[in-house]
mmCIF file of C-alpha atoms in Angstrom:
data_model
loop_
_atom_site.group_PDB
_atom_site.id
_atom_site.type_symbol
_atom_site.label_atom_id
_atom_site.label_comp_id
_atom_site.label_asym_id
_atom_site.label_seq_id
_atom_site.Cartn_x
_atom_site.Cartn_y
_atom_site.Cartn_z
ATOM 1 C CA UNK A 1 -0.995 -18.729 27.602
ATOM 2 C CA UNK A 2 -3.016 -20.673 24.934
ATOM 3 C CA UNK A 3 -2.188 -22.103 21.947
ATOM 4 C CA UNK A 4 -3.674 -19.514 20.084
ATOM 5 C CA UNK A 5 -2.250 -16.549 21.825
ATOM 6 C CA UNK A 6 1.330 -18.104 21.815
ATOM 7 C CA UNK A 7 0.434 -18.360 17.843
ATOM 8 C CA UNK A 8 -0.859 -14.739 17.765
ATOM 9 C CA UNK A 9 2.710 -13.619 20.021
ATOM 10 C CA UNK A 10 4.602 -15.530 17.517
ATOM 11 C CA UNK A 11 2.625 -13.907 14.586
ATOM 12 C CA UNK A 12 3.280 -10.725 15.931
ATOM 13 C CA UNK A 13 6.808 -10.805 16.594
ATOM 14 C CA UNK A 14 7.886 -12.597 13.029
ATOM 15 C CA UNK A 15 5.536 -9.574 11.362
ATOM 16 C CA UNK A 16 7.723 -6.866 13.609
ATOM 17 C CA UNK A 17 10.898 -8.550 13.000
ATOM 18 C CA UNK A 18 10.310 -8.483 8.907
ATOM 19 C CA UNK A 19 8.984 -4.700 8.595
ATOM 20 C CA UNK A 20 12.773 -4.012 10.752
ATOM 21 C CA UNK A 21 14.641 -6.062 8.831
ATOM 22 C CA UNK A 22 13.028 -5.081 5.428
ATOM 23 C CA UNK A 23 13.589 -1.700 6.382
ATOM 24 C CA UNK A 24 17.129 -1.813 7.472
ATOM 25 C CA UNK A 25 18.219 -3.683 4.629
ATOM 26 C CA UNK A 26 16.617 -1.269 2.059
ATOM 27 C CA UNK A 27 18.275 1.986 4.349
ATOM 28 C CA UNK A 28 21.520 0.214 4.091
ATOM 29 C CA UNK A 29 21.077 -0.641 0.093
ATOM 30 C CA UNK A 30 22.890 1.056 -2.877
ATOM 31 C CA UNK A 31 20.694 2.063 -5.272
ATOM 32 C CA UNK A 32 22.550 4.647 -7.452
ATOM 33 C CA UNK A 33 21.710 8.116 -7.743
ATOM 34 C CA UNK A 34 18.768 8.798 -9.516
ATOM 35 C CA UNK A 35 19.934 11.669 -11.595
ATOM 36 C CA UNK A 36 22.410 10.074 -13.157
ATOM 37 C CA UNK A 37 20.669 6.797 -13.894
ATOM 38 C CA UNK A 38 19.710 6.001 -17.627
ATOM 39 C CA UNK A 39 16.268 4.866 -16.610
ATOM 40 C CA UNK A 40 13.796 7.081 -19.059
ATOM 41 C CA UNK A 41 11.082 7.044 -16.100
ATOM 42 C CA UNK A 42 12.516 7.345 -12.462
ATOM 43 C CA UNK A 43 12.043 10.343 -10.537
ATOM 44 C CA UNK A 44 14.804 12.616 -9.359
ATOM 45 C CA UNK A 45 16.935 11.774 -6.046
ATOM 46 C CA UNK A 46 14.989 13.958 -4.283
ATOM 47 C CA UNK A 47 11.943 11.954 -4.436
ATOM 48 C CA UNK A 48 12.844 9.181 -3.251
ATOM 49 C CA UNK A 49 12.462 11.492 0.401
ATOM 50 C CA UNK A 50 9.180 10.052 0.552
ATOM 51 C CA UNK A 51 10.499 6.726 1.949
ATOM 52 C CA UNK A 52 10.860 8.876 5.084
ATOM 53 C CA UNK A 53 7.032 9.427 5.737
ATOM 54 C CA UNK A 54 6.793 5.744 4.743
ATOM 55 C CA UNK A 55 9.680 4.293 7.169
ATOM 56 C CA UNK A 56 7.760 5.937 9.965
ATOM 57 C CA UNK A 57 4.325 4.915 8.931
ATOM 58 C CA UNK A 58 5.637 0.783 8.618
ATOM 59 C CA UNK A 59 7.203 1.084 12.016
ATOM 60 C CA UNK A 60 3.995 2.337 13.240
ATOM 61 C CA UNK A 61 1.895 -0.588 11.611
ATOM 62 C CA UNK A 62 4.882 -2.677 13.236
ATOM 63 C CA UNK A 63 4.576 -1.323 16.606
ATOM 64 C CA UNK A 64 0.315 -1.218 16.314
ATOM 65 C CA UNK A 65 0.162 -5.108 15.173
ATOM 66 C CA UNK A 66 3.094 -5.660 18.091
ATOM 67 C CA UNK A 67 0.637 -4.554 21.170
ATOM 68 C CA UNK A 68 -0.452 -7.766 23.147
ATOM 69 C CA UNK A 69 -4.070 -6.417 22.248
ATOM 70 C CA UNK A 70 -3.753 -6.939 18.500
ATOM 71 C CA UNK A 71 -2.919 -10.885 19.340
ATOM 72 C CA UNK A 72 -6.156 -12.124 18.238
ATOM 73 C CA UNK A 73 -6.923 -9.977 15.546
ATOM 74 C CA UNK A 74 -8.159 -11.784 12.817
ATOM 75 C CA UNK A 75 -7.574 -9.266 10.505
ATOM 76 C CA UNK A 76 -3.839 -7.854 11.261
ATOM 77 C CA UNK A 77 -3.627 -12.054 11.068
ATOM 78 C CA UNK A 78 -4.423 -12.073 7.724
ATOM 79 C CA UNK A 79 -2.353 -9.336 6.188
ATOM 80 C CA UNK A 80 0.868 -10.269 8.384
ATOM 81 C CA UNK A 81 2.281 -12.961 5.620
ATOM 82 C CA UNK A 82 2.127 -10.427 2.712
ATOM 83 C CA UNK A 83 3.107 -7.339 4.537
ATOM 84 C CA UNK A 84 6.081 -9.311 5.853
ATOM 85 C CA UNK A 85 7.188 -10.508 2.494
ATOM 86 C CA UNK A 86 6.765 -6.839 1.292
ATOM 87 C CA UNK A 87 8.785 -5.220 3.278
ATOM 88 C CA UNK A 88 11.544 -8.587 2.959
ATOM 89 C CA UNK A 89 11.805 -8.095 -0.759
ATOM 90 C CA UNK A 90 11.759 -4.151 -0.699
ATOM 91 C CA UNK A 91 14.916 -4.606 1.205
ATOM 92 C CA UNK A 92 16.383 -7.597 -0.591
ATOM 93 C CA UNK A 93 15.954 -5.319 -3.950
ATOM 94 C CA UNK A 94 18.886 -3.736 -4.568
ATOM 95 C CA UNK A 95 20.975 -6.282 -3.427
ATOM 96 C CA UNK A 96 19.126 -9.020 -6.101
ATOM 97 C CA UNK A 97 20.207 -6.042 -8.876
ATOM 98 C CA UNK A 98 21.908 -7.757 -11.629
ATOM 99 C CA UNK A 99 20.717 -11.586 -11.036
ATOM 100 C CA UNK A 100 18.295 -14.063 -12.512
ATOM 101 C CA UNK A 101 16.248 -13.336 -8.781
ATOM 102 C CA UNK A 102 15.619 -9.631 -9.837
ATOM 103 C CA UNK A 103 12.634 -9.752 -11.530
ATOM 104 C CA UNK A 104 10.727 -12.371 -9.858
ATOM 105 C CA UNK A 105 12.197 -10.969 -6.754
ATOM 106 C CA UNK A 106 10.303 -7.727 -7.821
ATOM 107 C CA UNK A 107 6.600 -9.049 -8.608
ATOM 108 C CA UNK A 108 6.075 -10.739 -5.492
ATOM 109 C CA UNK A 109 7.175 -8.042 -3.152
ATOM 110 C CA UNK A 110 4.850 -5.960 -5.297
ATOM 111 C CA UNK A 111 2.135 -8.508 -5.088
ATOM 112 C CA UNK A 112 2.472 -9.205 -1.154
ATOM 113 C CA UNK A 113 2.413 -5.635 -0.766
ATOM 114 C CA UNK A 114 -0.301 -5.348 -2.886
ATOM 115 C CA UNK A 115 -2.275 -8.301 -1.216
ATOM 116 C CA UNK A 116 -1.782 -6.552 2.290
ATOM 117 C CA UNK A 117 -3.229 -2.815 1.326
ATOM 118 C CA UNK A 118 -6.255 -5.164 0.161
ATOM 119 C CA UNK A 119 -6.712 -6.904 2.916
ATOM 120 C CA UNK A 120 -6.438 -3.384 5.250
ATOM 121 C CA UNK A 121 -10.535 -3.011 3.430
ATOM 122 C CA UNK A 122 -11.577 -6.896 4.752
ATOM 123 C CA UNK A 123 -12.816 -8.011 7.949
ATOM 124 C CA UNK A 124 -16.157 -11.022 7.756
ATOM 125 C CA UNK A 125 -17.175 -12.269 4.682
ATOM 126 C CA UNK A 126 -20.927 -10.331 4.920
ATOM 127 C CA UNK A 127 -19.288 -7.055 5.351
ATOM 128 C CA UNK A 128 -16.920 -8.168 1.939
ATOM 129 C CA UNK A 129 -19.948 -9.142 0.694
ATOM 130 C CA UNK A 130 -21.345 -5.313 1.184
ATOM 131 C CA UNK A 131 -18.423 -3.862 0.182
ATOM 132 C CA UNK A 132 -17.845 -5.824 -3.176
ATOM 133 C CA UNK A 133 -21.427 -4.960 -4.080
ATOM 134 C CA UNK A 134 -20.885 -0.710 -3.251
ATOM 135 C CA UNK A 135 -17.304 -0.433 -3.935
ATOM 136 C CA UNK A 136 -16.063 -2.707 -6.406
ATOM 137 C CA UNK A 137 -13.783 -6.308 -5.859
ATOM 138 C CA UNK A 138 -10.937 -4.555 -3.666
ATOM 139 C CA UNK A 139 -13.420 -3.814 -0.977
ATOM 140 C CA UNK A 140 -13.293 -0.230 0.676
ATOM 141 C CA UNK A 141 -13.703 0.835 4.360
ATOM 142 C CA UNK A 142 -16.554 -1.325 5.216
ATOM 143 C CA UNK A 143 -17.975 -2.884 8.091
ATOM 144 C CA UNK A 144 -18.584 -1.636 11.907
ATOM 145 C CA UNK A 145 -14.936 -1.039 12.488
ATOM 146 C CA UNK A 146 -13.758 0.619 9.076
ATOM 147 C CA UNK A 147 -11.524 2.971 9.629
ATOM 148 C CA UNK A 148 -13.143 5.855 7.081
ATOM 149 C CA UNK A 149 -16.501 7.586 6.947
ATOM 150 C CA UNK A 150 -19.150 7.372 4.425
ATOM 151 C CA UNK A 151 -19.390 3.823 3.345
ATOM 152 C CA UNK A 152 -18.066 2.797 6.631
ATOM 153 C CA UNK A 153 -20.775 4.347 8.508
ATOM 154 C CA UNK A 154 -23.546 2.638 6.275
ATOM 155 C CA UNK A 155 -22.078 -0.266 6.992
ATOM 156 C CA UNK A 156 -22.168 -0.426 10.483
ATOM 157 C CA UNK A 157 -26.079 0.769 10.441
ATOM 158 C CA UNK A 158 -26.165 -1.688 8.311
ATOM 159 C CA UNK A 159 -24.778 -4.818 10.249
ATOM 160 C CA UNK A 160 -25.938 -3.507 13.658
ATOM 161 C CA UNK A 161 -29.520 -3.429 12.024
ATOM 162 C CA UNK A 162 -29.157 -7.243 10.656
ATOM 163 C CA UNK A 163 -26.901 -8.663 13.969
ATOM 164 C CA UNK A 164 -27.455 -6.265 16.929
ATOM 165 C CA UNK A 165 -24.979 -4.486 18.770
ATOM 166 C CA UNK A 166 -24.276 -7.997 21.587
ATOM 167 C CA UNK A 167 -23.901 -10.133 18.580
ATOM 168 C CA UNK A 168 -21.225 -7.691 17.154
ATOM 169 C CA UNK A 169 -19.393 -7.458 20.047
ATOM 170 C CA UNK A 170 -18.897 -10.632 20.437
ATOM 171 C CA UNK A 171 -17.737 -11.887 16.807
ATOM 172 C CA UNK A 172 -14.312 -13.670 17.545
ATOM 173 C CA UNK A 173 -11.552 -12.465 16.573
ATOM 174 C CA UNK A 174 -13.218 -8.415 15.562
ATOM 175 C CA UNK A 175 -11.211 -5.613 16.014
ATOM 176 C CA UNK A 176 -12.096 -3.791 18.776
ATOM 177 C CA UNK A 177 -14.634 -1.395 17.319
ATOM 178 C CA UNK A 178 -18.233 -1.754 17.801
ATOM 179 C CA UNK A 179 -19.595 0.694 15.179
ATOM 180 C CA UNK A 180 -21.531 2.786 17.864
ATOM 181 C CA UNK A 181 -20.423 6.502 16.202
ATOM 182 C CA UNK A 182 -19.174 7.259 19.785
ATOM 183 C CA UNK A 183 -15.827 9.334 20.131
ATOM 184 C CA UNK A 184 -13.781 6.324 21.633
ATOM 185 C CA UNK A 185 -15.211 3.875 18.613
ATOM 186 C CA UNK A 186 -13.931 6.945 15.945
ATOM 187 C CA UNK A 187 -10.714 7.062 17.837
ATOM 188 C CA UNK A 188 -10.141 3.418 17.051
ATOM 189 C CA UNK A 189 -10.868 3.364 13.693
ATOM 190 C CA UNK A 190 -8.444 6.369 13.208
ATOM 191 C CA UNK A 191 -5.955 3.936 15.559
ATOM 192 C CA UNK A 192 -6.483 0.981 12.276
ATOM 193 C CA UNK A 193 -6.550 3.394 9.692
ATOM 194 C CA UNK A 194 -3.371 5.767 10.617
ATOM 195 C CA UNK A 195 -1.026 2.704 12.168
ATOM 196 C CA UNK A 196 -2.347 -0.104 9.449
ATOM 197 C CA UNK A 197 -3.930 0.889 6.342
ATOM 198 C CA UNK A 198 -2.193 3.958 5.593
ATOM 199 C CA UNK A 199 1.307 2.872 6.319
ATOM 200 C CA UNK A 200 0.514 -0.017 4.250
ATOM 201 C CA UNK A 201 -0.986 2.226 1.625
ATOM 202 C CA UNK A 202 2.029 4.682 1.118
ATOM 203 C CA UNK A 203 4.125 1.228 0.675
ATOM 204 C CA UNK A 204 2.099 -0.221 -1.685
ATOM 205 C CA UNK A 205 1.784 3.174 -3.684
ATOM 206 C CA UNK A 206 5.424 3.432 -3.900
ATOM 207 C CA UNK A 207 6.435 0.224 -4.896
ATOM 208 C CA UNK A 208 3.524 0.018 -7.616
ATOM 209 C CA UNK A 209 5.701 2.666 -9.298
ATOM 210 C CA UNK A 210 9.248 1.549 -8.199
ATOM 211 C CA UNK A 211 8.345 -1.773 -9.812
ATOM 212 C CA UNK A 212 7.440 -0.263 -12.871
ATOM 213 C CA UNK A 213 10.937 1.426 -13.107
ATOM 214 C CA UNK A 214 12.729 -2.340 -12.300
ATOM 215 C CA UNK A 215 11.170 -4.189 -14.517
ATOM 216 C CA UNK A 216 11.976 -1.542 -17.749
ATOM 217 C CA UNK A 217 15.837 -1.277 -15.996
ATOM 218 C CA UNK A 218 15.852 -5.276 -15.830
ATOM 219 C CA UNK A 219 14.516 -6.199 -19.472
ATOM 220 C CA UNK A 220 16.037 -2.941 -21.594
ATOM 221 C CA UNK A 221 20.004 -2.852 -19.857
ATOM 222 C CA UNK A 222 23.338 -2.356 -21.365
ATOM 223 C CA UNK A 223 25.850 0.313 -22.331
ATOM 224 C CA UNK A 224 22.972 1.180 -25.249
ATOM 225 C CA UNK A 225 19.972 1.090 -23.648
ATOM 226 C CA UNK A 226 18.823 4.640 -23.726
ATOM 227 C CA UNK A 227 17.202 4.241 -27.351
ATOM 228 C CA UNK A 228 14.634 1.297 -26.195
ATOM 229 C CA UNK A 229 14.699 2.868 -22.706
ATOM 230 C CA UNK A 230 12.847 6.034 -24.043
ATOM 231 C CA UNK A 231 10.666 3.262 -26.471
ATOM 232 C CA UNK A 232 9.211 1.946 -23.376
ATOM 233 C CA UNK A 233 8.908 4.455 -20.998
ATOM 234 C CA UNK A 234 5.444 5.735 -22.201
ATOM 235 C CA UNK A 235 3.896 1.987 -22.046
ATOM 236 C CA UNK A 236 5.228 1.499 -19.032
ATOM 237 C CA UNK A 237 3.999 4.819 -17.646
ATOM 238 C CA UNK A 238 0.346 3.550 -18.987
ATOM 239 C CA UNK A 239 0.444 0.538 -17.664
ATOM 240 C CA UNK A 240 1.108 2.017 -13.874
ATOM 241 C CA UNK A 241 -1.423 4.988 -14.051
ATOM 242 C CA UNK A 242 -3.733 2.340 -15.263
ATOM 243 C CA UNK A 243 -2.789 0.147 -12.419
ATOM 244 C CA UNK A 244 -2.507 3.339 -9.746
ATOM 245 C CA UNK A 245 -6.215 4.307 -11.227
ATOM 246 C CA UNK A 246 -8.154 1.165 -11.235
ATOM 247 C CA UNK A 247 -6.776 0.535 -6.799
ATOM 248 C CA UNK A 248 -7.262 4.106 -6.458
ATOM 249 C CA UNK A 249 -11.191 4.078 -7.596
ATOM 250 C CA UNK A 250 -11.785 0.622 -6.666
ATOM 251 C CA UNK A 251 -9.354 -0.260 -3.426
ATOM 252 C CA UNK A 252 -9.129 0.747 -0.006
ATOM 253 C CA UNK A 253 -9.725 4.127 0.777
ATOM 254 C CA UNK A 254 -6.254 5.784 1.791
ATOM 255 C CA UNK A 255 -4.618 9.362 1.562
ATOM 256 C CA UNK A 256 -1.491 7.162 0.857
ATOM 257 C CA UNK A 257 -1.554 5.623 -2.093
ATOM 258 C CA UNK A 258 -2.637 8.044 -4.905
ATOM 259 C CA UNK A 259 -0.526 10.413 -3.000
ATOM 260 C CA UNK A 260 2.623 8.368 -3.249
ATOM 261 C CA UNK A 261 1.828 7.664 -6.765
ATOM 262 C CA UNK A 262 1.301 11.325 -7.411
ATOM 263 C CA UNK A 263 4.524 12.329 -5.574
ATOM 264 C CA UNK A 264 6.468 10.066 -8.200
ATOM 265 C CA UNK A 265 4.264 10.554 -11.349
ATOM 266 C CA UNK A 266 5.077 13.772 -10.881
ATOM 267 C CA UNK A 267 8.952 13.813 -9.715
ATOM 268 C CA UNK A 268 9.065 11.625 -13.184
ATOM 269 C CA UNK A 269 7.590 14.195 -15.434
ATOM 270 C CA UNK A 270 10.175 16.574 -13.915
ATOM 271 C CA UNK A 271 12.757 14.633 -14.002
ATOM 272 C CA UNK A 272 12.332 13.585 -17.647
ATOM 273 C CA UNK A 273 11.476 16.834 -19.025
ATOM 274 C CA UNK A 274 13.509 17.107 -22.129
ATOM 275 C CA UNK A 275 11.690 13.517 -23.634
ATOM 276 C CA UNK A 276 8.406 15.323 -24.038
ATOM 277 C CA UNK A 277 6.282 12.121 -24.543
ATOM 278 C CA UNK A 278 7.474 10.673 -21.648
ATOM 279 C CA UNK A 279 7.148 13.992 -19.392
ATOM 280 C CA UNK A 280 3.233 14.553 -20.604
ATOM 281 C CA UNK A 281 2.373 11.353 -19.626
ATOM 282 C CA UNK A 282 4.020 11.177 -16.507
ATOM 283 C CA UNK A 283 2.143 14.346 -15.897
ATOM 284 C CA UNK A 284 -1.325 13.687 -16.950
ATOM 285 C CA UNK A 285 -1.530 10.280 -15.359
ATOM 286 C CA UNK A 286 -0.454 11.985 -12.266
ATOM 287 C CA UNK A 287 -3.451 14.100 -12.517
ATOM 288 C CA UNK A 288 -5.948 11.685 -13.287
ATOM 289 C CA UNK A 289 -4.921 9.232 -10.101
ATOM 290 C CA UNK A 290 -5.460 13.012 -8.098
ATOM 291 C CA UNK A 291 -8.729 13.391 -10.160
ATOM 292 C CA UNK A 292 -9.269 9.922 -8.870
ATOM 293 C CA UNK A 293 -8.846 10.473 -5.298
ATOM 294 C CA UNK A 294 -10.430 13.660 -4.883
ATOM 295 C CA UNK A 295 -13.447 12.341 -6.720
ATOM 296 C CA UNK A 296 -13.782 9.310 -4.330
ATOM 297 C CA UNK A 297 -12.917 11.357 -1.400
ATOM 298 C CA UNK A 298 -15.712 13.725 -2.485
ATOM 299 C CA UNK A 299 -18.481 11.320 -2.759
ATOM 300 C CA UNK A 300 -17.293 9.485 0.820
ATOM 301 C CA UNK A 301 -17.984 13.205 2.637
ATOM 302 C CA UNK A 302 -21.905 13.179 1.275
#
């Protein structure tokens, strides 16, 4: 075995060993019950179900990125350092609850997770180039291999018109996907996009609002904190949707992310239902992000 495919094995097993680790830590956390908590924008208990969906989607993109295949994928390469600190913080979280580490803590295992949805939409820097020029600076499902229709498919018309379907093939490092529109080359792009970006996706989405609800719990605490608690909650509720939006219309195309965000826009709005502010906006921004999606999903079909 090479240098680089010992690299690639070790790549792969560090990446496996943090998405198992992150997880099991953040199973095994204490985190309160939601009902009860003073926060004026977290979603009931029963929400927080969702983490089942996204335990089994990570373990997936685990497993996928594991396979001795996926060893000199350039792109899984990429995205392994932020997914693995991701999924590390998400299940140092409730354990840094309390400490000077919280908050910090908190915005880089948004970031990294952040950083690897992102990089789910990248592969060479021409097809970035494409995709920054259609689809705005987060880059959607571009290139020959991209695991979605629509933009996707121009794409690989696109590069096989400008390379030719030998110099594709043999880019190092591509994932294995040559952009021919043939059943197998549709059943790997489903493969990338159901066992990487999505998993990755429904993380990100998730912790873009779980964030929001640390960061107003870590600045506004104390026995008397339900006054500035309900102060913030609607700027803090703007400042997600606006977030959730913007990667919605702009980032990777994914089922999972608007719908996470959805899921707990909306479990908020319930939840908080007696501060009336706070509910409405919680509500509407949970139908604009849906707006969003369907809007972008709509124009990908034509």
């Amino acid at each position: 075995m090479g240098d680089g495919m010992r690299q690639g094995s070790a790549r792969q097993a560090l990446t496996a060993g943090a998405v198992v680790t992150g997880l099991t830590l953040g199973a095994t956390g204490n985190y309160g019950d939601a009902d009860r908590s003073p926060s004026a924008i977290v979603p009931p208990s029963r929400a927080f179900g969702i983490w089942g969906p996204i335990y089994a989607g990570s373990l997936a993109y685990a497993a996928y990125q594991a396979m001795p295949r996926r060893r000199a994928d350039h792109v899984l390469g990429r995205l392994a350092l932020p997914a693995a600190l991701g999924y590390l913080g998400a299940g140092l979280w409730s354990r840094a609850q309390g400490t000077r580490a919280f908050l910090p803590l908190v915005g880089v295992t948004w970031a990294s997770a952040m950083a690897a949805y992102a990089l789910t939409g990248r592969d060479t820097p021409e097809e970035r180039k494409w995709a920054e020029a259609t689809e705005g600076p987060f880059g959607g499902g571009t290139g020959s291999w991209a695991p979605t229709g629509g933009s996707g498919s121009a794409g690989s018309a696109e590069t096989a018109g400008s390379t030719g379907s030998a110099g594709e093939a043999e880019r190092p490092g591509a994932p294995d996907a040559t952009g021919d529109g043939s059943r197998g080359d549709r059943g790997r792009r489903d493969g990338w996009r159901w066992a990487v970006r999505e998993p990755l996706a429904g993380f990100a989405g998730w912790l873009t609002l779980a964030s929001a609800i640390s960061v107003l719990d870590g600045t506004v605490d104390g026995p008397a904190a339900a006054d500035p608690q309900r102060r913030w909650a609607v700027p803090a509720l703007a400042v997600t949707g606006a977030v959730a939006t913007a990667v919605t219309a702009a980032g990777p195309r994914s089922i999972s992310y608007p719908a996470t965000l959805v899921w707990g826009l909306a479990g908020t709005a319930v939840q908080q239902r007696r501060h009336t502010a706070t509910a409405v906006t919680a509500g509407a921004l949970a139908a604009v992000v849906a707006g969003v999606a369907a809007l972008r999903s709509r124009r990908a079909t034509r």
